XYZ file of C-alpha atoms in Angstrom:
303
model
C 0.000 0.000 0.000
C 1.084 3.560 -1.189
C 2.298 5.452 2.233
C 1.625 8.980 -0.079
C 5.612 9.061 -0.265
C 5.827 8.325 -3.758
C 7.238 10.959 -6.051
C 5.659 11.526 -9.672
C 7.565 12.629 -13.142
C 5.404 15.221 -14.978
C 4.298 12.089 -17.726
C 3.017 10.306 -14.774
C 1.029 13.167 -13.714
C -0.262 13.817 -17.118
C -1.107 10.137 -17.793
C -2.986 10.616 -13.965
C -4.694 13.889 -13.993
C -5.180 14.066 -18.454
C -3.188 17.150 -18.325
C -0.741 17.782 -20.976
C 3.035 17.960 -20.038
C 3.163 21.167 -21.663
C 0.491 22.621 -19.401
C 2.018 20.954 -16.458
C 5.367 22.642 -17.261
C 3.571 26.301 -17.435
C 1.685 25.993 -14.258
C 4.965 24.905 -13.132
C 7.043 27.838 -14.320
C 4.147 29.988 -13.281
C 4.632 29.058 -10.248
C 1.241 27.855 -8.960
C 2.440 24.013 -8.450
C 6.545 23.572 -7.484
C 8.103 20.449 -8.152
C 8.616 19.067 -4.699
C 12.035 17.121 -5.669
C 14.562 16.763 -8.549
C 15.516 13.486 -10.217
C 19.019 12.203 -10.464
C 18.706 13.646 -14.242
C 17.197 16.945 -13.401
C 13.615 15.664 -13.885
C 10.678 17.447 -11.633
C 9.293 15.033 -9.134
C 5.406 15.657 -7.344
C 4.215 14.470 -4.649
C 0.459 13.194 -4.416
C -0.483 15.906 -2.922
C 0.500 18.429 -5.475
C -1.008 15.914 -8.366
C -4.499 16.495 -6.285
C -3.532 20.287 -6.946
C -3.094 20.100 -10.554
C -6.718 18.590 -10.515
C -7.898 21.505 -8.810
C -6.290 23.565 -10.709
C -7.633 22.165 -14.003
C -10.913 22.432 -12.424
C -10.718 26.176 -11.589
C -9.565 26.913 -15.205
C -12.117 25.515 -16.581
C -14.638 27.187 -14.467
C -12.901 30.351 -16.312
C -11.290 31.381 -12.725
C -7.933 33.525 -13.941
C -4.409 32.381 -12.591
C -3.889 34.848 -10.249
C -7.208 34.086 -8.259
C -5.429 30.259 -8.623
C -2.920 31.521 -7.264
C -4.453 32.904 -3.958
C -6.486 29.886 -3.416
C -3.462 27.574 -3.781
C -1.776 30.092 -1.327
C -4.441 30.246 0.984
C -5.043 34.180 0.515
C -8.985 33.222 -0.444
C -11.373 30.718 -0.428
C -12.764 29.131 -3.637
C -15.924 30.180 -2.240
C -14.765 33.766 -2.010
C -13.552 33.482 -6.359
C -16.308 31.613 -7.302
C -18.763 34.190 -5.736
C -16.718 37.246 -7.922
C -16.626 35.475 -10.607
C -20.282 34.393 -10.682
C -21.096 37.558 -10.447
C -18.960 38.870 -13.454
C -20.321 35.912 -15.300
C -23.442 37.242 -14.689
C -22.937 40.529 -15.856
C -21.036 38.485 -19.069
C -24.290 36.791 -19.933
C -26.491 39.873 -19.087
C -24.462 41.626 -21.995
C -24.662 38.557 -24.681
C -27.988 38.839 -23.898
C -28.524 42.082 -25.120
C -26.309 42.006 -27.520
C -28.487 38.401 -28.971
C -31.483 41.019 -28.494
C -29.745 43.769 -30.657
C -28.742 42.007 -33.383
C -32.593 40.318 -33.687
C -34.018 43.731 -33.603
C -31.454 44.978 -35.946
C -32.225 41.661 -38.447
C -36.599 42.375 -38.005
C -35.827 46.247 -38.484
C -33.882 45.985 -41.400
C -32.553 49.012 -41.116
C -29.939 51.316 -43.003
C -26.335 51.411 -41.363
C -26.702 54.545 -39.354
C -29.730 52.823 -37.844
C -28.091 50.045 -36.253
C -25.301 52.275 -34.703
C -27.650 53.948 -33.459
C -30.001 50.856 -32.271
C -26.600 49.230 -30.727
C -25.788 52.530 -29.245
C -28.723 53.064 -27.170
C -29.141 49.813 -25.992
C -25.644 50.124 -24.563
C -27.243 52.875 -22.173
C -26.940 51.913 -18.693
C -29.652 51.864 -16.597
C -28.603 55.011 -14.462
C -27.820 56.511 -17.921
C -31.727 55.933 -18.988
C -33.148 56.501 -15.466
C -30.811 59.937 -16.095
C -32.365 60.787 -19.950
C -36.095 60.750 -18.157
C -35.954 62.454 -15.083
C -33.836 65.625 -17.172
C -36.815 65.305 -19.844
C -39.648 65.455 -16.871
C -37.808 68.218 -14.739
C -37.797 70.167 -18.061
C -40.741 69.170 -19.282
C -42.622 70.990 -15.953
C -40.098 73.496 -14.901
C -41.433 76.347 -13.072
C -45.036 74.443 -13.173
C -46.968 74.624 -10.104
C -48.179 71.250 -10.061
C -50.936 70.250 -8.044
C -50.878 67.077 -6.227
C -52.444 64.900 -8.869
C -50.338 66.186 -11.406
C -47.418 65.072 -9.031
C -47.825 61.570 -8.560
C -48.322 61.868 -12.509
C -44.916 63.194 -12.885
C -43.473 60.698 -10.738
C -44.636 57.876 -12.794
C -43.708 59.062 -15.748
C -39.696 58.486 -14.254
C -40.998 54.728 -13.196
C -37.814 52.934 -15.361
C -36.829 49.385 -14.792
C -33.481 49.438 -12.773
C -32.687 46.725 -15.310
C -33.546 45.702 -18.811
C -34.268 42.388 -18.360
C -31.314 39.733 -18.551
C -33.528 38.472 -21.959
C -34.617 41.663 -23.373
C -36.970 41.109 -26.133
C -36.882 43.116 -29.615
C -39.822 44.659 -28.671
C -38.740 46.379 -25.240
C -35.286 47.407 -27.260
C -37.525 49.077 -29.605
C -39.563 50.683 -27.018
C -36.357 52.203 -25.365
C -35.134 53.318 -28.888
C -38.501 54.567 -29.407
C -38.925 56.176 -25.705
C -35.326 58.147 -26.246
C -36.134 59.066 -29.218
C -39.642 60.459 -27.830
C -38.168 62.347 -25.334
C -35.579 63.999 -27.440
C -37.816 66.247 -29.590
C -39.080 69.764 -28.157
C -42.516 69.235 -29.623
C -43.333 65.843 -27.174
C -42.090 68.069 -24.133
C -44.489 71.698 -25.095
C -47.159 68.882 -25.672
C -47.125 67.892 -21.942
C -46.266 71.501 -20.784
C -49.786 72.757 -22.749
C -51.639 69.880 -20.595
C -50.002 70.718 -17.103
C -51.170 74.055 -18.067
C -54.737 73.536 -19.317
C -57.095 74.791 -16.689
C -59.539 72.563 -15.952
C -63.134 73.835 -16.230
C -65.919 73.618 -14.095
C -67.415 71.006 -16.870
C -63.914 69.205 -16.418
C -64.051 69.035 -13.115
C -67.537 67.049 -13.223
C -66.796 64.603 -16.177
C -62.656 64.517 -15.818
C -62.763 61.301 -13.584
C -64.993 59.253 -15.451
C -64.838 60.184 -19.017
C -62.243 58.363 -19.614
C -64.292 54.701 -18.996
C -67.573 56.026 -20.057
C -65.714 57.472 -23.065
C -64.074 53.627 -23.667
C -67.068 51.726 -22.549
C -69.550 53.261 -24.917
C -67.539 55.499 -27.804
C -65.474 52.404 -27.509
C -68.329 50.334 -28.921
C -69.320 52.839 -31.166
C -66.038 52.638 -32.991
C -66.098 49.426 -32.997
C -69.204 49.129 -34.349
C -68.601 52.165 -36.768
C -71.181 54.381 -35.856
C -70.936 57.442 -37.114
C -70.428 59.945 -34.730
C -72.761 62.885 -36.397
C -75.810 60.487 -36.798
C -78.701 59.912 -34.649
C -77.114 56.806 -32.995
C -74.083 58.506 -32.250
C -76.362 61.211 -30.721
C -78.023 58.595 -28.438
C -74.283 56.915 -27.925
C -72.916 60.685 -26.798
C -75.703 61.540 -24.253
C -74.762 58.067 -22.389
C -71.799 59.511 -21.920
C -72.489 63.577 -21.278
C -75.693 64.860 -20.320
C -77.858 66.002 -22.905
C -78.649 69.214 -21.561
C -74.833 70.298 -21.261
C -74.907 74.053 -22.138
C -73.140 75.021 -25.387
C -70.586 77.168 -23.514
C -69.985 74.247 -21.506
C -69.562 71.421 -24.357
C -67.131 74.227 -26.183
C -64.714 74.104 -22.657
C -65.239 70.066 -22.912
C -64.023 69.712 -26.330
C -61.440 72.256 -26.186
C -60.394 70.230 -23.231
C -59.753 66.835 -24.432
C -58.850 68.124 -27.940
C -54.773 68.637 -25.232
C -55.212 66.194 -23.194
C -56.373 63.574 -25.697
C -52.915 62.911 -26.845
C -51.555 60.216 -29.093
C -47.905 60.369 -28.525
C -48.114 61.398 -24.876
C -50.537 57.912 -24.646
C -47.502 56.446 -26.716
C -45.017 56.981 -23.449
C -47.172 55.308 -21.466
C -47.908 52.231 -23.643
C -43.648 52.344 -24.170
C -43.252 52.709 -20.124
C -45.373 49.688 -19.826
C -43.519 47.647 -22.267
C -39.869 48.081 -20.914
C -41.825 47.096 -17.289
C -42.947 44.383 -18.611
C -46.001 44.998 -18.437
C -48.490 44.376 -21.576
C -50.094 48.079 -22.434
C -53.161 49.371 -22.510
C -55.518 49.468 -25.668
C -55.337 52.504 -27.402
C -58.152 55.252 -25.812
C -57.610 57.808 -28.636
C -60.450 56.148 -31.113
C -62.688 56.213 -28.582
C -61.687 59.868 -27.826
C -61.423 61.152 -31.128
C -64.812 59.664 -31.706
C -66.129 61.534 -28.847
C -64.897 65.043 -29.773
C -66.492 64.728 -33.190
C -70.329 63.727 -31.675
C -69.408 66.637 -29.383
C -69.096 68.703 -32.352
C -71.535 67.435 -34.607
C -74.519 67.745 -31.869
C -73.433 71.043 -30.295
């Protein structure tokens, strides 16, 4: 029986562990694994111990762990717990990026865009997440500088900063394209004076009694309407309207309503909430503007 004496040439340790002599000899050199003896001929000798090293070694490696963190282990300076946590967690961040890099290059194949579009497409998906969480809040503060907002239009504000802290680890074309698209949003001047003219419409008396439940009467029963293509100037659309305003609404009044909801009623600043839902993950809302579009023509046509 072995008494763990035994010294070992480096082509008995290869033959052993299924290393090659050549990688022996580096880790050797490197110093990570001295020869513990000398042959008569100048050949290094191991002892068992150090062959269960190379083994651990090889394993490390191959778990992508770099030589100096080998090192340390070997020399007791950390614990392969202590590596395998860092490097787990730079693995992480490693796959996080292929990831979105798998996710660029889809949305860059579906887009078929020209070259300057998928610089630009690999560019801002690049954006860190402070980076975007940075492009938003600058575009709200701006957006409602020197504003006196009341509290509803507060908590508004507030949720229109409500980024992931993360793209998801898988992001899908579609929530690339919705940052692309978002950015993009937020960039022009016009998008910004849009919000700024509805943080400054003054709500009417007439807004103050409908504002809270237009919007579901407006989807529940323009909704149908649309969907049903009634004609908003006809007698059915009349009869549609008046189950969602009052019939006897003053003139003056209707005028304030429409002139109302023709600002607020917006496409693109529903558009930044649809995109905000999308890069939560979160599967948006149905488009409201048929239904109000289709509501400020019957209030038209029957005024």
């Amino acid at each position: 029986m072995s008494d763990g004496t035994e010294l070992y040439t480096v082509g008995q340790i290869a033959r052993r562990t299924g290393l090659s002599v050549h990688t022996i000899r580096f880790w050797s050199d490197s110093g990570l694994i001295v020869p513990t003896d000398r042959s008569a001929g100048g050949y290094r000798l191991y002892t068992v111990a150090a062959m269960g090293q190379f083994d651990l070694v090889r394993t490390l490696r191959e778990l992508g762990i770099g030589l100096e963190d080998v090192r340390k282990i070997l020399a007791r300076q950390a614990t392969v717990a202590e590596v395998a946590e860092v490097h787990a967690r730079a693995l992480d961040a490693e796959i996080r990026a292929l990831k979105l890099r798998r996710a660029v290059l889809r949305t860059i194949a579906l887009r078929g865009g020209t070259t300057e579009e998928t610089m630009m497409t690999h560019k801002l998906a690049q954006v860190s997440a402070a980076q975007r969480q940075q492009v938003i809040d600058e575009f709200v503060e701006n957006t409602f500088s020197g504003i006196m907002l009341d509290d509803d239009a507060k908590v508004i504000a507030d949720w229109m900063r409500e980024l992931p802290d993360e793209l998801p680890d898988d992001p899908t074309p579609g929530q690339i394209d919705a940052w692309i698209e978002l950015a993009d949003l937020v960039a022009g001047e016009d998008f910004g004076q849009r919000l700024r003219r509805i943080a400054l419409t003054d709500a009417a008396p007439v807004v103050s009694r409908y504002g809270h439940e237009l919007r579901s009467l407006a989807l529940e029963h323009a909704g149908l309407a649309v969907a049903e293509s009634i004609a908003p100037d006809s007698a059915e659309g009349r009869s549609v309207l008046h189950r969602i305003v009052k019939p006897d609404l003053p003139a003056g009044e209707r005028g304030e309503l429409v002139r109302w909801l023709e600002t607020v009623a917006d496409a693109q600043v529903e558009r930044y909430w649809q995109l905000l839902a999308v890069l939560n993950g979160h599967e948006p809302s149905p488009s409201a503007m048929p239904a109000f579009t289709w509501l400020i023509a019957a209030l038209r046509a029957h005024g």
